[in-house]
Amino acid sequence: MTTVTRAAPTLLTSPGARLVGKRLLMAVPIVIGVSIVTFWVLNLIPGSAAQQLLGPEATPAQIQALEARLGLDRPAPVRYLAWLGGAVTGDLGTSLVSGQPVAGLLGERLAVSGELVMLAFVISLGLALPVALLAAHRPGRLFDRVSMLVSITGLSVANYVLALLLVLVFAVELALFPAIGFVPLTESVGGNLQGMALPAAAIAFPLFCFYTRFLRGDLVDQLQGEDYIVTARAKGIGPWQVLLRHAFRNSAFGLITVVGLNLGTLIGATVIIEQIFALPGIGQLMLQAINTRDFVVVQACVVLFAVVAVVANLLADLLYAVLDPRIRYGSR
């Protein structure tokens, strides 16, 4: 009798690795498409980078000479293909204004924007999860009503308006936090957190309100209308166990989806908030580049935002697979 042994799956042939590979292959045309659309839109914007650099007194001959030196006189498809060829190797071009490599400029500012986004996520999710669970545990009670009132109020206020209110109250009136400025973590942890507190709160509060309202509503729907909840209660499982082990596990799928889709809104918020609080992040770099017609920097910033969005959705897919292995093994 012959025994057939099946080889253990290696890392490259595992369902999880195949899922990651498939999503990465799908991401490539998305990022290229974003870069093409961005390049096309930037070329439609009136104004010349050479004119912006030389000033209003520049002669047409001077502008033409500078455009030739910067390569702006070449056809748009040629310039895009040259940029794409460099981007594949990690060369995102050279800033038209400062003459510095764009990759270096992004690297210097990525830590600031990354910290701001992470703090906003930690604050918003760290508050939304317990508040939504407590509200869903006893729907219609005082805590639930107050949390929903706060959520609706927070969703009605724009990020930049909230940022100005926070500065007025906590920086001007109470003098608890600085209004503008950034202190690197390497210089002072306390100073860094103080400087990032208000901008992170301005981004996190609307997210907290949205996540709380969404998760609370989904949990209440699960608790009131699902058969598996009725079965769990019939088995004598306590209300908190039903909420945490059963309802929340299923509601987590929807929350992960919402968090992934909200990343675009979060990136847009950082562009405005960094400008208000004078944070040297990628959002501020992008606005400065738009004002100076430094389209090489703008192109790189937009593509970076697209890559971050793609990675966030990839992480969401992986979290789906962690919560439900059937998704991972069904992706063959």
Coordinates of C-alpha atoms in Angstrom, one line a residue:
M1 CA 0.0 0.0 0.0
T2 CA 1.5 3.3 -1.1
T3 CA 1.1 6.3 1.1
V4 CA 0.9 9.7 -0.6
T5 CA 2.2 12.6 1.4
R6 CA 1.2 16.1 0.6
A7 CA 3.9 18.7 0.8
A8 CA 3.3 21.5 3.3
P9 CA 2.4 24.8 1.7
T10 CA 5.3 27.1 1.5
L11 CA 5.1 30.9 2.1
L12 CA 4.8 31.6 -1.6
T13 CA 2.1 29.1 -2.2
S14 CA 0.0 29.8 0.9
P15 CA -3.5 31.2 0.5
G16 CA -2.5 34.4 2.3
A17 CA 0.5 35.0 0.0
R18 CA -1.7 34.4 -3.1
L19 CA -4.2 36.9 -1.7
V20 CA -1.5 39.5 -1.3
G21 CA 0.0 38.9 -4.7
K22 CA -3.4 39.1 -6.4
R23 CA -4.2 42.4 -4.7
L24 CA -0.8 43.9 -5.6
L25 CA -1.2 43.0 -9.2
M26 CA -4.5 44.7 -9.2
A27 CA -3.0 47.8 -7.6
V28 CA -0.4 48.4 -10.3
P29 CA -2.8 49.6 -13.0
I30 CA -4.7 51.6 -10.4
V31 CA -1.6 53.6 -9.4
I32 CA -0.5 54.0 -13.1
G33 CA -4.0 55.3 -13.9
V34 CA -3.9 57.8 -11.1
S35 CA -0.5 59.0 -12.3
I36 CA -1.8 59.5 -15.9
V37 CA -4.9 61.4 -14.8
T38 CA -2.9 63.6 -12.4
F39 CA -0.3 64.4 -15.1
W40 CA -3.0 65.2 -17.6
V41 CA -4.9 67.5 -15.2
L42 CA -1.7 69.3 -14.1
N43 CA -1.0 70.0 -17.8
L44 CA -4.4 71.6 -18.2
I45 CA -3.8 74.1 -15.4
P46 CA -3.1 77.5 -16.8
G47 CA 0.2 79.1 -15.9
S48 CA 3.8 78.3 -16.4
A49 CA 6.3 77.0 -13.8
A50 CA 9.0 78.9 -15.6
Q51 CA 7.0 82.1 -15.4
Q52 CA 6.3 81.5 -11.7
L53 CA 10.0 81.0 -11.0
L54 CA 11.2 84.0 -13.0
G55 CA 8.5 86.4 -11.9
P56 CA 6.2 88.7 -13.8
E57 CA 9.1 90.8 -15.2
A58 CA 10.6 87.9 -17.2
T59 CA 10.8 88.2 -20.9
P60 CA 9.4 85.5 -23.3
A61 CA 12.9 84.6 -24.2
Q62 CA 13.9 84.0 -20.6
I63 CA 10.8 81.9 -20.0
Q64 CA 11.5 79.8 -23.1
A65 CA 15.1 79.2 -22.1
L66 CA 14.2 78.1 -18.6
E67 CA 11.5 75.8 -19.9
A68 CA 14.1 74.2 -22.2
R69 CA 16.5 73.8 -19.3
L70 CA 13.8 72.2 -17.1
G71 CA 12.6 70.0 -20.0
L72 CA 9.1 71.6 -20.0
D73 CA 9.3 72.2 -23.7
R74 CA 9.0 68.6 -24.5
P75 CA 5.6 67.0 -25.4
A76 CA 3.5 65.9 -22.5
P77 CA 3.6 62.1 -23.4
V78 CA 7.4 62.2 -23.6
R79 CA 7.7 63.9 -20.2
Y80 CA 5.2 61.5 -18.6
L81 CA 7.0 58.4 -19.9
A82 CA 10.3 59.8 -18.7
W83 CA 8.8 60.4 -15.3
L84 CA 7.3 56.9 -15.2
G85 CA 10.6 55.3 -16.1
G86 CA 12.3 57.1 -13.3
A87 CA 9.5 56.4 -10.8
V88 CA 9.8 52.7 -11.4
T89 CA 13.4 52.9 -10.2
G90 CA 12.6 55.2 -7.3
D91 CA 13.5 58.4 -9.0
L92 CA 10.5 60.7 -8.7
G93 CA 12.2 63.6 -10.5
T94 CA 13.7 66.9 -9.3
S95 CA 11.7 69.8 -7.8
L96 CA 11.4 72.6 -10.3
V97 CA 11.6 75.2 -7.5
S98 CA 14.3 73.9 -5.1
G99 CA 16.2 71.6 -7.4
Q100 CA 16.2 68.9 -4.8
P101 CA 15.2 65.3 -5.5
V102 CA 11.5 64.8 -4.9
A103 CA 12.0 61.5 -3.2
G104 CA 14.1 63.2 -0.6
L105 CA 11.6 65.9 0.0
L106 CA 8.8 63.3 0.5
G107 CA 11.0 61.3 2.9
E108 CA 11.7 64.3 5.0
R109 CA 8.0 65.1 5.4
L110 CA 6.5 61.6 5.4
A111 CA 7.2 61.1 9.2
V112 CA 5.2 64.2 10.1
S113 CA 2.1 63.2 8.0
G114 CA 2.5 59.6 9.0
E115 CA 2.5 60.5 12.7
L116 CA -0.5 62.8 12.3
V117 CA -2.5 60.1 10.5
M118 CA -1.6 57.4 13.0
L119 CA -2.5 59.6 16.0
A120 CA -5.9 60.4 14.4
F121 CA -6.6 56.8 13.8
V122 CA -5.6 55.7 17.3
I123 CA -7.7 58.5 18.9
S124 CA -10.8 58.0 16.7
L125 CA -10.9 54.2 16.9
G126 CA -9.7 54.1 20.5
L127 CA -12.7 56.2 21.5
A128 CA -15.3 54.9 19.0
L129 CA -15.0 51.3 19.9
P130 CA -15.9 51.5 23.7
V131 CA -18.5 54.3 23.1
A132 CA -20.3 52.3 20.4
L133 CA -20.2 49.1 22.4
L134 CA -21.6 50.9 25.5
A135 CA -24.3 52.6 23.4
A136 CA -25.3 49.4 21.7
H137 CA -25.4 47.5 25.0
R138 CA -28.4 49.6 26.1
P139 CA -29.9 51.3 23.1
G140 CA -32.3 54.1 23.8
R141 CA -30.8 54.9 27.2
L142 CA -29.2 58.2 28.3
F143 CA -25.6 57.2 27.2
D144 CA -26.8 56.1 23.8
R145 CA -28.8 59.3 23.2
V146 CA -25.9 61.5 24.3
S147 CA -23.4 59.6 22.2
M148 CA -25.6 59.9 19.1
L149 CA -26.1 63.7 19.7
V150 CA -22.3 64.1 20.0
S151 CA -21.8 62.1 16.8
I152 CA -24.3 64.1 14.8
T153 CA -22.8 67.3 16.0
G154 CA -19.3 66.2 15.1
L155 CA -20.3 65.2 11.7
S156 CA -21.9 68.6 11.1
V157 CA -18.6 70.5 11.7
A158 CA -15.9 70.7 9.1
N159 CA -12.3 69.8 10.0
Y160 CA -10.9 73.3 9.4
V161 CA -13.7 74.9 11.5
L162 CA -13.0 72.5 14.3
A163 CA -9.3 73.1 14.0
L164 CA -9.8 76.9 14.4
L165 CA -12.1 76.3 17.4
L166 CA -9.6 74.1 19.1
V167 CA -6.9 76.7 18.6
L168 CA -9.1 79.4 20.0
V169 CA -10.0 77.4 23.1
F170 CA -7.0 75.3 23.9
A171 CA -4.2 77.4 22.5
V172 CA -5.4 81.0 22.9
E173 CA -7.7 81.0 25.9
L174 CA -6.4 78.1 28.0
A175 CA -2.8 78.1 26.6
L176 CA -2.5 74.3 27.1
F177 CA -1.2 73.5 23.6
P178 CA 0.8 75.4 21.0
A179 CA -1.2 76.9 18.1
I180 CA 1.4 76.2 15.4
G181 CA 4.7 74.5 15.0
F182 CA 6.2 71.0 15.1
V183 CA 8.8 69.4 17.4
P184 CA 10.4 66.2 16.1
L185 CA 10.2 63.2 18.3
T186 CA 14.0 63.0 18.4
E187 CA 14.1 66.4 20.1
S188 CA 11.3 66.0 22.7
V189 CA 8.6 63.4 23.0
G190 CA 6.5 65.7 25.2
G191 CA 6.9 68.6 22.9
N192 CA 6.1 66.5 19.9
L193 CA 2.8 65.2 21.4
Q194 CA 1.8 68.7 22.6
G195 CA 2.3 70.1 19.1
M196 CA 0.4 67.2 17.4
A197 CA -2.5 67.1 19.9
L198 CA -4.7 69.7 18.4
P199 CA -4.2 68.8 14.7
A200 CA -4.7 65.1 15.5
A201 CA -7.9 65.9 17.5
A202 CA -9.2 68.1 14.6
I203 CA -8.9 65.1 12.3
A204 CA -9.9 62.4 14.8
F205 CA -13.1 63.9 16.2
P206 CA -15.2 63.7 13.0
L207 CA -13.8 60.2 12.4
F208 CA -14.7 59.2 15.9
C209 CA -18.2 60.5 15.4
F210 CA -18.7 58.6 12.1
Y211 CA -17.2 55.3 13.4
T212 CA -19.3 55.5 16.6
R213 CA -22.5 56.1 14.7
F214 CA -21.8 53.4 12.1
L215 CA -20.7 50.7 14.6
R216 CA -23.4 51.4 17.1
G217 CA -26.1 51.2 14.4
D218 CA -24.7 47.9 13.0
L219 CA -24.4 46.4 16.4
V220 CA -28.0 47.3 17.3
D221 CA -29.2 45.7 14.0
Q222 CA -27.2 42.6 14.7
L223 CA -28.5 42.3 18.3
Q224 CA -32.2 42.8 17.3
G225 CA -32.6 40.9 14.1
E226 CA -30.1 38.0 13.7
D227 CA -30.9 34.4 14.4
Y228 CA -27.4 33.6 15.7
I229 CA -27.9 36.2 18.4
V230 CA -31.2 34.6 19.5
T231 CA -29.5 31.2 19.6
A232 CA -26.6 32.5 21.7
R233 CA -29.1 34.1 24.2
A234 CA -31.1 30.8 24.3
K235 CA -27.9 29.0 25.3
G236 CA -27.7 31.3 28.4
I237 CA -24.7 33.4 27.2
G238 CA -24.5 36.7 28.9
P239 CA -25.4 40.0 27.2
W240 CA -21.8 41.3 27.1
Q241 CA -20.5 38.0 25.7
V242 CA -23.1 38.1 23.0
L243 CA -22.2 41.6 22.2
L244 CA -18.4 41.1 22.1
R245 CA -18.0 37.6 20.9
H246 CA -20.8 37.4 18.4
A247 CA -22.2 40.8 17.3
F248 CA -19.0 42.7 17.3
R249 CA -17.1 40.1 15.4
N250 CA -19.6 40.4 12.5
S251 CA -19.8 44.2 12.7
A252 CA -16.0 44.4 12.5
F253 CA -16.2 43.6 8.8
G254 CA -18.3 46.7 8.1
L255 CA -16.0 48.8 10.3
I256 CA -12.9 47.7 8.5
T257 CA -14.5 48.5 5.1
V258 CA -15.5 52.0 6.3
V259 CA -12.0 52.7 7.8
G260 CA -10.4 51.7 4.5
L261 CA -12.8 53.8 2.4
N262 CA -12.3 56.8 4.7
L263 CA -8.6 57.0 4.1
G264 CA -9.2 59.3 1.1
T265 CA -11.1 61.7 3.4
L266 CA -8.3 61.5 6.0
I267 CA -5.6 62.3 3.5
G268 CA -7.6 65.3 2.3
A269 CA -8.0 66.5 5.9
T270 CA -4.3 66.3 6.5
V271 CA -3.6 68.7 3.6
I272 CA -5.8 71.4 5.2
I273 CA -4.9 70.7 8.8
E274 CA -1.1 70.8 8.1
Q275 CA -1.5 74.2 6.6
I276 CA -3.5 75.5 9.5
F277 CA -1.1 74.3 12.2
A278 CA 2.1 74.9 10.1
L279 CA 3.1 71.3 10.2
P280 CA 5.9 70.4 7.7
G281 CA 4.2 67.4 6.3
I282 CA 3.4 66.2 2.8
G283 CA 0.1 68.0 2.7
Q284 CA 1.8 71.4 3.2
L285 CA 4.5 70.4 0.7
M286 CA 1.7 69.7 -1.9
L287 CA 0.0 73.0 -1.3
Q288 CA 3.2 74.9 -1.7
A289 CA 4.0 73.0 -4.8
I290 CA 0.6 73.9 -6.3
N291 CA 1.1 77.6 -5.5
T292 CA 4.6 77.6 -7.2
R293 CA 3.5 75.4 -10.2
D294 CA 6.0 72.8 -9.1
F295 CA 4.1 70.0 -10.9
V296 CA 6.8 67.4 -10.4
V297 CA 6.3 67.5 -6.6
V298 CA 2.5 67.6 -7.0
Q299 CA 2.6 64.5 -9.2
A300 CA 4.7 62.6 -6.7
C301 CA 2.5 63.6 -3.7
V302 CA -0.7 62.5 -5.5
V303 CA 0.9 59.2 -6.5
L304 CA 2.1 58.7 -2.9
F305 CA -1.5 59.3 -1.6
A306 CA -2.7 56.7 -4.2
V307 CA -0.2 54.1 -3.0
V308 CA -1.2 54.7 0.6
A309 CA -4.8 54.2 -0.2
V310 CA -4.1 51.0 -2.1
V311 CA -2.0 49.7 0.8
A312 CA -4.8 50.5 3.2
N313 CA -7.3 48.6 1.2
L314 CA -4.8 45.7 1.0
L315 CA -4.6 45.7 4.8
A316 CA -8.4 45.7 5.0
D317 CA -8.5 42.6 2.8
L318 CA -5.9 40.9 5.0
L319 CA -7.9 41.7 8.1
Y320 CA -11.0 40.2 6.4
A321 CA -9.0 37.0 5.9
V322 CA -7.8 37.0 9.6
L323 CA -11.4 37.4 10.8
D324 CA -12.8 34.8 8.4
P325 CA -10.4 32.2 7.0
R326 CA -12.9 31.3 4.3
I327 CA -12.1 34.5 2.5
R328 CA -8.4 33.6 2.5
Y329 CA -8.9 30.1 1.1
G330 CA -11.6 31.3 -1.3
S331 CA -9.2 33.6 -3.1
R332 CA -7.4 30.9 -5.1

